[in-house]
Amino acid sequence: MNFRQLIKAFKKLKLDGSRPVLVHASVSSLGKLKGGSEQLLGALLENFDSVITPTFTFKTMITPETGPENNAIEYGSKLDLNKMSEIFYPNMPVDKRMGIFAETLRKHKEASRSTHPILSFAGINAEKYLNAQSLSRPLAPIAALAKDKAYTMLIGLDHTRNTSIHLGEQLSGRKTFTRWALVSDMVAECTGFPSCSGGFNAVLPYMSPFINFAKIGDAEVQVMQMDVLVKTVQQLLSSDSSALLCDNDECHRCQAVRAELE
Ligand SMILES: [Zn+2]
């Protein structure tokens, strides 16, 4: 697949390019793509005025000695790991688990990045959304995007990577967590930290009617309107408060959410 075919494939989705798009992409899922992640970003920018992606950095995190209860964290347990934590800086590379696309967007000459030390976002023509974020409101960019009828796009990834679902959870009153990260000369307390996304594929039967499913290269692509997704998650959680939690018995965050529901 080459650049021109990629642009064409996105055009075929018939999306409104004046609306922003929050992209979660696995570049390798597209198959053979000449130019890789740069070309994917270029093709998205041919179709959309604003492209945003999560650029999370987990190596800034530290585990303190004490903190709030039922926070799915073993206080004082990771002193050795704390020593390996790094102070956040604006050009800190994106965590490898976020994929090469996120790092490519972050490094784009026209990109800006928000300053949350763990849950930053990067975007092009997206200052309005990035500036909405604060230490206590990590998902504010998503709220601002949803308000502007943004799209959420998954390229070769499933809903366990769909960060927008966390906004629906939080608006439904689902428990959030507190985490800590190194920022210049201090430890920043990051509240409103989202729960686990391991069970998010359970949203699919409810969202399917509203998802534009497509195939681009070898990748399965899903595009949806973010506000519809957020509303669907809220409806789902109002009828089943434990919906979208994962099945892993050892998942501390999902256990903590369940404990609060009892
Ligand atoms: Zn879980």
mmCIF file of C-alpha atoms and ligand atoms in Angstrom:
data_model
loop_
_atom_site.group_PDB
_atom_site.id
_atom_site.type_symbol
_atom_site.label_atom_id
_atom_site.label_comp_id
_atom_site.label_asym_id
_atom_site.label_seq_id
_atom_site.Cartn_x
_atom_site.Cartn_y
_atom_site.Cartn_z
ATOM 1 C CA MET A 1 0.000 0.000 0.000
ATOM 2 C CA ASN A 2 1.309 3.452 -0.837
ATOM 3 C CA PHE A 3 0.509 6.995 0.274
ATOM 4 C CA ARG A 4 -1.990 7.708 -2.477
ATOM 5 C CA GLN A 5 -3.938 4.508 -1.830
ATOM 6 C CA LEU A 6 -3.995 5.334 1.853
ATOM 7 C CA ILE A 7 -5.445 8.808 1.245
ATOM 8 C CA LYS A 8 -8.063 7.273 -1.029
ATOM 9 C CA ALA A 9 -8.974 4.666 1.587
ATOM 10 C CA PHE A 10 -9.632 7.364 4.183
ATOM 11 C CA LYS A 11 -11.630 9.447 1.682
ATOM 12 C CA LYS A 12 -13.822 6.428 1.051
ATOM 13 C CA LEU A 13 -14.948 6.531 4.684
ATOM 14 C CA LYS A 14 -16.797 9.769 3.799
ATOM 15 C CA LEU A 15 -16.000 11.459 7.091
ATOM 16 C CA ASP A 16 -16.250 15.186 7.749
ATOM 17 C CA GLY A 17 -12.629 16.335 7.732
ATOM 18 C CA SER A 18 -13.473 19.586 9.500
ATOM 19 C CA ARG A 19 -14.150 17.566 12.634
ATOM 20 C CA PRO A 20 -11.170 16.560 14.769
ATOM 21 C CA VAL A 21 -10.167 12.899 15.033
ATOM 22 C CA LEU A 22 -8.639 11.063 17.987
ATOM 23 C CA VAL A 23 -6.594 8.259 16.457
ATOM 24 C CA HIS A 24 -5.374 5.037 18.049
ATOM 25 C CA ALA A 25 -3.257 3.247 15.465
ATOM 26 C CA SER A 26 -1.184 0.136 15.054
ATOM 27 C CA VAL A 27 0.937 0.927 12.001
ATOM 28 C CA SER A 28 2.012 -2.684 11.539
ATOM 29 C CA SER A 29 -1.636 -3.786 11.278
ATOM 30 C CA LEU A 30 -1.876 -1.993 7.910
ATOM 31 C CA GLY A 31 0.512 -4.517 6.390
ATOM 32 C CA LYS A 32 3.161 -3.352 4.012
ATOM 33 C CA LEU A 33 3.020 0.429 3.979
ATOM 34 C CA LYS A 34 5.658 2.412 2.189
ATOM 35 C CA GLY A 35 6.901 5.113 4.542
ATOM 36 C CA GLY A 36 5.243 3.628 7.618
ATOM 37 C CA SER A 37 3.892 5.845 10.366
ATOM 38 C CA GLU A 38 4.867 9.148 8.669
ATOM 39 C CA GLN A 39 2.762 8.223 5.669
ATOM 40 C CA LEU A 40 -0.153 7.186 7.853
ATOM 41 C CA LEU A 41 -0.043 10.546 9.638
ATOM 42 C CA GLY A 42 0.329 12.359 6.306
ATOM 43 C CA ALA A 43 -2.715 10.597 4.885
ATOM 44 C CA LEU A 44 -4.762 11.427 7.988
ATOM 45 C CA LEU A 45 -3.754 15.089 7.663
ATOM 46 C CA GLU A 46 -4.900 15.041 4.039
ATOM 47 C CA ASN A 47 -8.334 14.092 5.348
ATOM 48 C CA PHE A 48 -8.637 15.884 8.690
ATOM 49 C CA ASP A 49 -7.801 19.405 9.876
ATOM 50 C CA SER A 50 -7.041 18.188 13.434
ATOM 51 C CA VAL A 51 -5.448 14.877 14.383
ATOM 52 C CA ILE A 52 -4.861 13.961 18.035
ATOM 53 C CA THR A 53 -3.457 10.884 19.763
ATOM 54 C CA PRO A 54 -2.577 9.821 23.327
ATOM 55 C CA THR A 55 1.164 10.173 24.040
ATOM 56 C CA PHE A 56 1.271 8.609 27.495
ATOM 57 C CA THR A 57 4.515 8.329 29.471
ATOM 58 C CA PHE A 58 4.422 5.751 32.262
ATOM 59 C CA LYS A 59 8.073 5.893 33.225
ATOM 60 C CA THR A 60 7.452 9.145 35.118
ATOM 61 C CA MET A 61 5.292 7.296 37.644
ATOM 62 C CA ILE A 62 6.324 6.647 41.219
ATOM 63 C CA THR A 63 4.696 4.732 44.063
ATOM 64 C CA PRO A 64 4.619 6.728 47.320
ATOM 65 C CA GLU A 65 4.845 5.367 50.874
ATOM 66 C CA THR A 66 1.247 6.263 51.665
ATOM 67 C CA GLY A 67 -1.875 7.576 49.929
ATOM 68 C CA PRO A 68 -5.651 7.258 49.717
ATOM 69 C CA GLU A 69 -7.320 3.931 50.481
ATOM 70 C CA ASN A 70 -8.784 1.554 47.868
ATOM 71 C CA ASN A 71 -6.509 3.057 45.237
ATOM 72 C CA ALA A 72 -5.326 -0.213 43.603
ATOM 73 C CA ILE A 73 -1.748 0.441 44.571
ATOM 74 C CA GLU A 74 0.606 -1.211 47.042
ATOM 75 C CA TYR A 75 2.155 1.751 48.800
ATOM 76 C CA GLY A 76 5.882 1.619 49.439
ATOM 77 C CA SER A 77 6.213 -1.539 47.363
ATOM 78 C CA LYS A 78 8.183 -0.344 44.380
ATOM 79 C CA LEU A 79 11.085 1.574 45.870
ATOM 80 C CA ASP A 80 13.530 0.019 43.411
ATOM 81 C CA LEU A 81 11.294 0.899 40.475
ATOM 82 C CA ASN A 82 10.926 4.450 41.777
ATOM 83 C CA LYS A 83 14.673 4.826 41.348
ATOM 84 C CA MET A 84 14.214 4.148 37.640
ATOM 85 C CA SER A 85 11.443 6.712 37.222
ATOM 86 C CA GLU A 86 12.239 9.735 35.086
ATOM 87 C CA ILE A 87 11.213 13.367 35.385
ATOM 88 C CA PHE A 88 8.670 14.334 32.740
ATOM 89 C CA TYR A 89 9.807 16.819 30.107
ATOM 90 C CA PRO A 90 7.827 18.092 27.108
ATOM 91 C CA ASN A 91 9.848 16.130 24.542
ATOM 92 C CA MET A 92 9.875 12.894 26.506
ATOM 93 C CA PRO A 93 9.395 10.030 24.050
ATOM 94 C CA VAL A 94 6.017 8.316 24.155
ATOM 95 C CA ASP A 95 5.837 5.000 26.007
ATOM 96 C CA LYS A 96 6.672 2.218 23.535
ATOM 97 C CA ARG A 97 3.411 0.450 24.345
ATOM 98 C CA MET A 98 1.551 3.401 22.780
ATOM 99 C CA GLY A 99 3.008 2.492 19.374
ATOM 100 C CA ILE A 100 5.139 4.243 16.787
ATOM 101 C CA PHE A 101 2.256 6.324 15.408
ATOM 102 C CA ALA A 102 1.964 8.262 18.693
ATOM 103 C CA GLU A 103 5.686 9.001 18.709
ATOM 104 C CA THR A 104 5.554 10.068 15.048
ATOM 105 C CA LEU A 105 2.722 12.499 15.719
ATOM 106 C CA ARG A 106 4.485 13.891 18.808
ATOM 107 C CA LYS A 107 7.605 14.594 16.727
ATOM 108 C CA HIS A 108 5.742 16.234 13.827
ATOM 109 C CA LYS A 109 6.904 19.816 13.329
ATOM 110 C CA GLU A 110 3.398 21.215 13.653
ATOM 111 C CA ALA A 111 2.389 19.132 16.662
ATOM 112 C CA SER A 112 1.765 20.378 20.192
ATOM 113 C CA ARG A 113 1.612 18.267 23.300
ATOM 114 C CA SER A 114 -0.211 18.718 26.591
ATOM 115 C CA THR A 115 1.847 18.720 29.774
ATOM 116 C CA HIS A 116 0.259 15.979 31.880
ATOM 117 C CA PRO A 117 3.262 13.972 33.131
ATOM 118 C CA ILE A 118 1.576 10.586 32.551
ATOM 119 C CA LEU A 119 -1.481 11.033 30.326
ATOM 120 C CA SER A 120 -0.456 13.666 27.770
ATOM 121 C CA PHE A 121 -1.972 13.988 24.298
ATOM 122 C CA ALA A 122 -0.326 15.346 21.159
ATOM 123 C CA GLY A 123 -2.125 16.893 18.235
ATOM 124 C CA ILE A 124 -1.935 19.056 15.149
ATOM 125 C CA ASN A 125 -4.317 22.057 15.095
ATOM 126 C CA ALA A 126 -5.492 20.860 18.472
ATOM 127 C CA GLU A 127 -4.309 23.428 21.044
ATOM 128 C CA LYS A 128 -7.867 24.036 22.197
ATOM 129 C CA TYR A 129 -8.248 20.380 23.184
ATOM 130 C CA LEU A 130 -4.745 19.941 24.581
ATOM 131 C CA ASN A 131 -5.006 23.097 26.711
ATOM 132 C CA ALA A 132 -8.173 21.773 28.355
ATOM 133 C CA GLN A 133 -6.172 19.202 30.297
ATOM 134 C CA SER A 134 -5.038 19.574 33.920
ATOM 135 C CA LEU A 135 -3.512 17.288 36.560
ATOM 136 C CA SER A 136 -6.943 16.620 38.037
ATOM 137 C CA ARG A 137 -8.775 16.403 34.688
ATOM 138 C CA PRO A 138 -6.666 14.132 32.465
ATOM 139 C CA LEU A 139 -9.620 13.334 30.198
ATOM 140 C CA ALA A 140 -10.609 16.967 29.594
ATOM 141 C CA PRO A 141 -9.205 16.877 26.018
ATOM 142 C CA ILE A 142 -11.611 14.041 25.241
ATOM 143 C CA ALA A 143 -14.529 15.939 26.763
ATOM 144 C CA ALA A 144 -13.661 18.978 24.616
ATOM 145 C CA LEU A 145 -13.287 16.789 21.522
ATOM 146 C CA ALA A 146 -16.622 15.058 22.118
ATOM 147 C CA LYS A 147 -18.277 18.457 22.461
ATOM 148 C CA ASP A 148 -16.945 19.369 18.999
ATOM 149 C CA LYS A 149 -18.344 16.139 17.503
ATOM 150 C CA ALA A 150 -14.921 14.591 17.041
ATOM 151 C CA TYR A 151 -14.401 11.098 15.706
ATOM 152 C CA THR A 152 -12.649 8.291 17.532
ATOM 153 C CA MET A 153 -10.709 6.104 15.100
ATOM 154 C CA LEU A 154 -9.203 2.686 15.868
ATOM 155 C CA ILE A 155 -6.754 1.426 13.245
ATOM 156 C CA GLY A 156 -5.919 -2.230 13.780
ATOM 157 C CA LEU A 157 -6.692 -1.929 17.489
ATOM 158 C CA ASP A 158 -9.687 -2.966 19.556
ATOM 159 C CA HIS A 159 -11.658 -1.101 22.205
ATOM 160 C CA THR A 160 -9.213 -1.982 24.984
ATOM 161 C CA ARG A 161 -7.218 0.912 23.499
ATOM 162 C CA ASN A 162 -10.207 3.210 23.161
ATOM 163 C CA THR A 163 -9.402 5.987 25.649
ATOM 164 C CA SER A 164 -12.660 7.830 24.911
ATOM 165 C CA ILE A 165 -14.566 5.094 26.784
ATOM 166 C CA HIS A 166 -12.909 6.279 30.003
ATOM 167 C CA LEU A 167 -14.741 9.602 29.694
ATOM 168 C CA GLY A 168 -18.088 7.787 29.629
ATOM 169 C CA GLU A 169 -17.026 5.832 32.708
ATOM 170 C CA GLN A 170 -16.045 8.948 34.618
ATOM 171 C CA LEU A 171 -19.207 10.836 33.640
ATOM 172 C CA SER A 172 -21.143 7.850 34.993
ATOM 173 C CA GLY A 173 -19.440 8.332 38.344
ATOM 174 C CA ARG A 174 -17.151 5.326 38.113
ATOM 175 C CA LYS A 175 -14.342 5.345 40.633
ATOM 176 C CA THR A 176 -11.098 6.989 39.566
ATOM 177 C CA PHE A 177 -7.624 6.612 41.024
ATOM 178 C CA THR A 178 -4.742 8.768 42.161
ATOM 179 C CA ARG A 179 -1.292 8.279 40.707
ATOM 180 C CA TRP A 180 1.980 10.151 41.134
ATOM 181 C CA ALA A 181 4.628 11.319 38.693
ATOM 182 C CA LEU A 182 7.927 13.175 38.724
ATOM 183 C CA VAL A 183 7.767 16.734 37.383
ATOM 184 C CA SER A 184 10.872 18.962 37.605
ATOM 185 C CA ASP A 185 11.533 19.389 41.326
ATOM 186 C CA MET A 186 8.406 17.771 42.735
ATOM 187 C CA VAL A 187 6.072 14.820 42.760
ATOM 188 C CA ALA A 188 2.793 15.666 41.041
ATOM 189 C CA GLU A 189 -0.396 14.120 42.362
ATOM 190 C CA CYS A 190 -2.490 13.080 39.372
ATOM 191 C CA THR A 191 -6.122 12.560 40.324
ATOM 192 C CA GLY A 192 -8.965 11.422 38.076
ATOM 193 C CA PHE A 193 -6.767 8.602 36.804
ATOM 194 C CA PRO A 194 -8.916 6.203 34.780
ATOM 195 C CA SER A 195 -9.721 2.609 35.585
ATOM 196 C CA CYS A 196 -8.668 -0.485 33.605
ATOM 197 C CA SER A 197 -9.616 -0.820 29.932
ATOM 198 C CA GLY A 198 -9.238 -4.623 29.740
ATOM 199 C CA GLY A 199 -12.999 -5.182 29.496
ATOM 200 C CA PHE A 200 -13.814 -2.448 26.995
ATOM 201 C CA ASN A 201 -14.565 -4.780 24.074
ATOM 202 C CA ALA A 202 -17.876 -5.474 25.809
ATOM 203 C CA VAL A 203 -19.019 -2.115 24.416
ATOM 204 C CA LEU A 204 -19.010 -3.494 20.869
ATOM 205 C CA PRO A 205 -22.555 -4.968 20.721
ATOM 206 C CA TYR A 206 -23.985 -1.628 21.916
ATOM 207 C CA MET A 207 -21.810 0.508 19.645
ATOM 208 C CA SER A 208 -21.879 -1.620 16.482
ATOM 209 C CA PRO A 209 -24.842 0.197 14.900
ATOM 210 C CA PHE A 210 -22.948 3.475 15.239
ATOM 211 C CA ILE A 211 -19.536 2.303 14.029
ATOM 212 C CA ASN A 212 -18.204 2.715 10.522
ATOM 213 C CA PHE A 213 -16.260 -0.548 10.005
ATOM 214 C CA ALA A 214 -13.747 -0.555 7.181
ATOM 215 C CA LYS A 215 -10.673 -2.319 5.974
ATOM 216 C CA ILE A 216 -7.612 -0.231 5.135
ATOM 217 C CA GLY A 217 -4.683 -2.269 3.883
ATOM 218 C CA ASP A 218 -4.715 -5.305 6.171
ATOM 219 C CA ALA A 219 -6.095 -3.322 9.112
ATOM 220 C CA GLU A 220 -9.585 -3.443 10.547
ATOM 221 C CA VAL A 221 -10.605 0.177 11.069
ATOM 222 C CA GLN A 222 -13.429 1.407 13.281
ATOM 223 C CA VAL A 223 -14.619 5.013 13.262
ATOM 224 C CA MET A 224 -17.294 6.365 15.560
ATOM 225 C CA GLN A 225 -18.622 9.656 16.787
ATOM 226 C CA MET A 226 -17.059 10.265 20.158
ATOM 227 C CA ASP A 227 -20.134 11.846 21.767
ATOM 228 C CA VAL A 228 -22.247 8.849 20.728
ATOM 229 C CA LEU A 229 -19.660 6.501 22.223
ATOM 230 C CA VAL A 230 -19.531 8.433 25.494
ATOM 231 C CA LYS A 231 -23.319 8.507 25.745
ATOM 232 C CA THR A 232 -23.572 4.781 24.951
ATOM 233 C CA VAL A 233 -21.059 3.998 27.717
ATOM 234 C CA GLN A 234 -23.048 6.123 30.165
ATOM 235 C CA GLN A 235 -26.283 4.321 29.246
ATOM 236 C CA LEU A 236 -24.589 0.942 29.580
ATOM 237 C CA LEU A 237 -23.194 1.767 33.025
ATOM 238 C CA SER A 238 -26.498 3.157 34.244
ATOM 239 C CA SER A 239 -28.164 -0.194 33.496
ATOM 240 C CA ASP A 240 -25.206 -2.328 34.660
ATOM 241 C CA SER A 241 -22.791 -0.583 37.005
ATOM 242 C CA SER A 242 -20.127 -3.288 36.641
ATOM 243 C CA ALA A 243 -20.172 -3.274 32.820
ATOM 244 C CA LEU A 244 -16.832 -2.968 30.976
ATOM 245 C CA LEU A 245 -14.760 -4.249 33.922
ATOM 246 C CA CYS A 246 -12.259 -6.965 33.010
ATOM 247 C CA ASP A 247 -12.351 -10.656 33.988
ATOM 248 C CA ASN A 248 -8.828 -10.831 35.367
ATOM 249 C CA ASP A 249 -9.032 -11.858 39.060
ATOM 250 C CA GLU A 250 -5.718 -10.133 39.664
ATOM 251 C CA CYS A 251 -6.731 -6.769 38.231
ATOM 252 C CA HIS A 252 -6.462 -4.426 41.212
ATOM 253 C CA ARG A 253 -8.232 -1.516 39.571
ATOM 254 C CA CYS A 254 -11.290 -3.529 38.516
ATOM 255 C CA GLN A 255 -11.363 -5.103 42.004
ATOM 256 C CA ALA A 256 -11.306 -1.635 43.549
ATOM 257 C CA VAL A 257 -14.175 -0.490 41.309
ATOM 258 C CA ARG A 258 -16.206 -3.611 42.209
ATOM 259 C CA ALA A 259 -15.492 -3.085 45.927
ATOM 260 C CA GLU A 260 -16.948 0.407 45.692
ATOM 261 C CA LEU A 261 -20.082 -0.875 43.931
ATOM 262 C CA GLU A 262 -20.878 -3.387 46.700
HETATM 263 ZN ZN ZN B 1 -9.257 -4.753 34.933
#
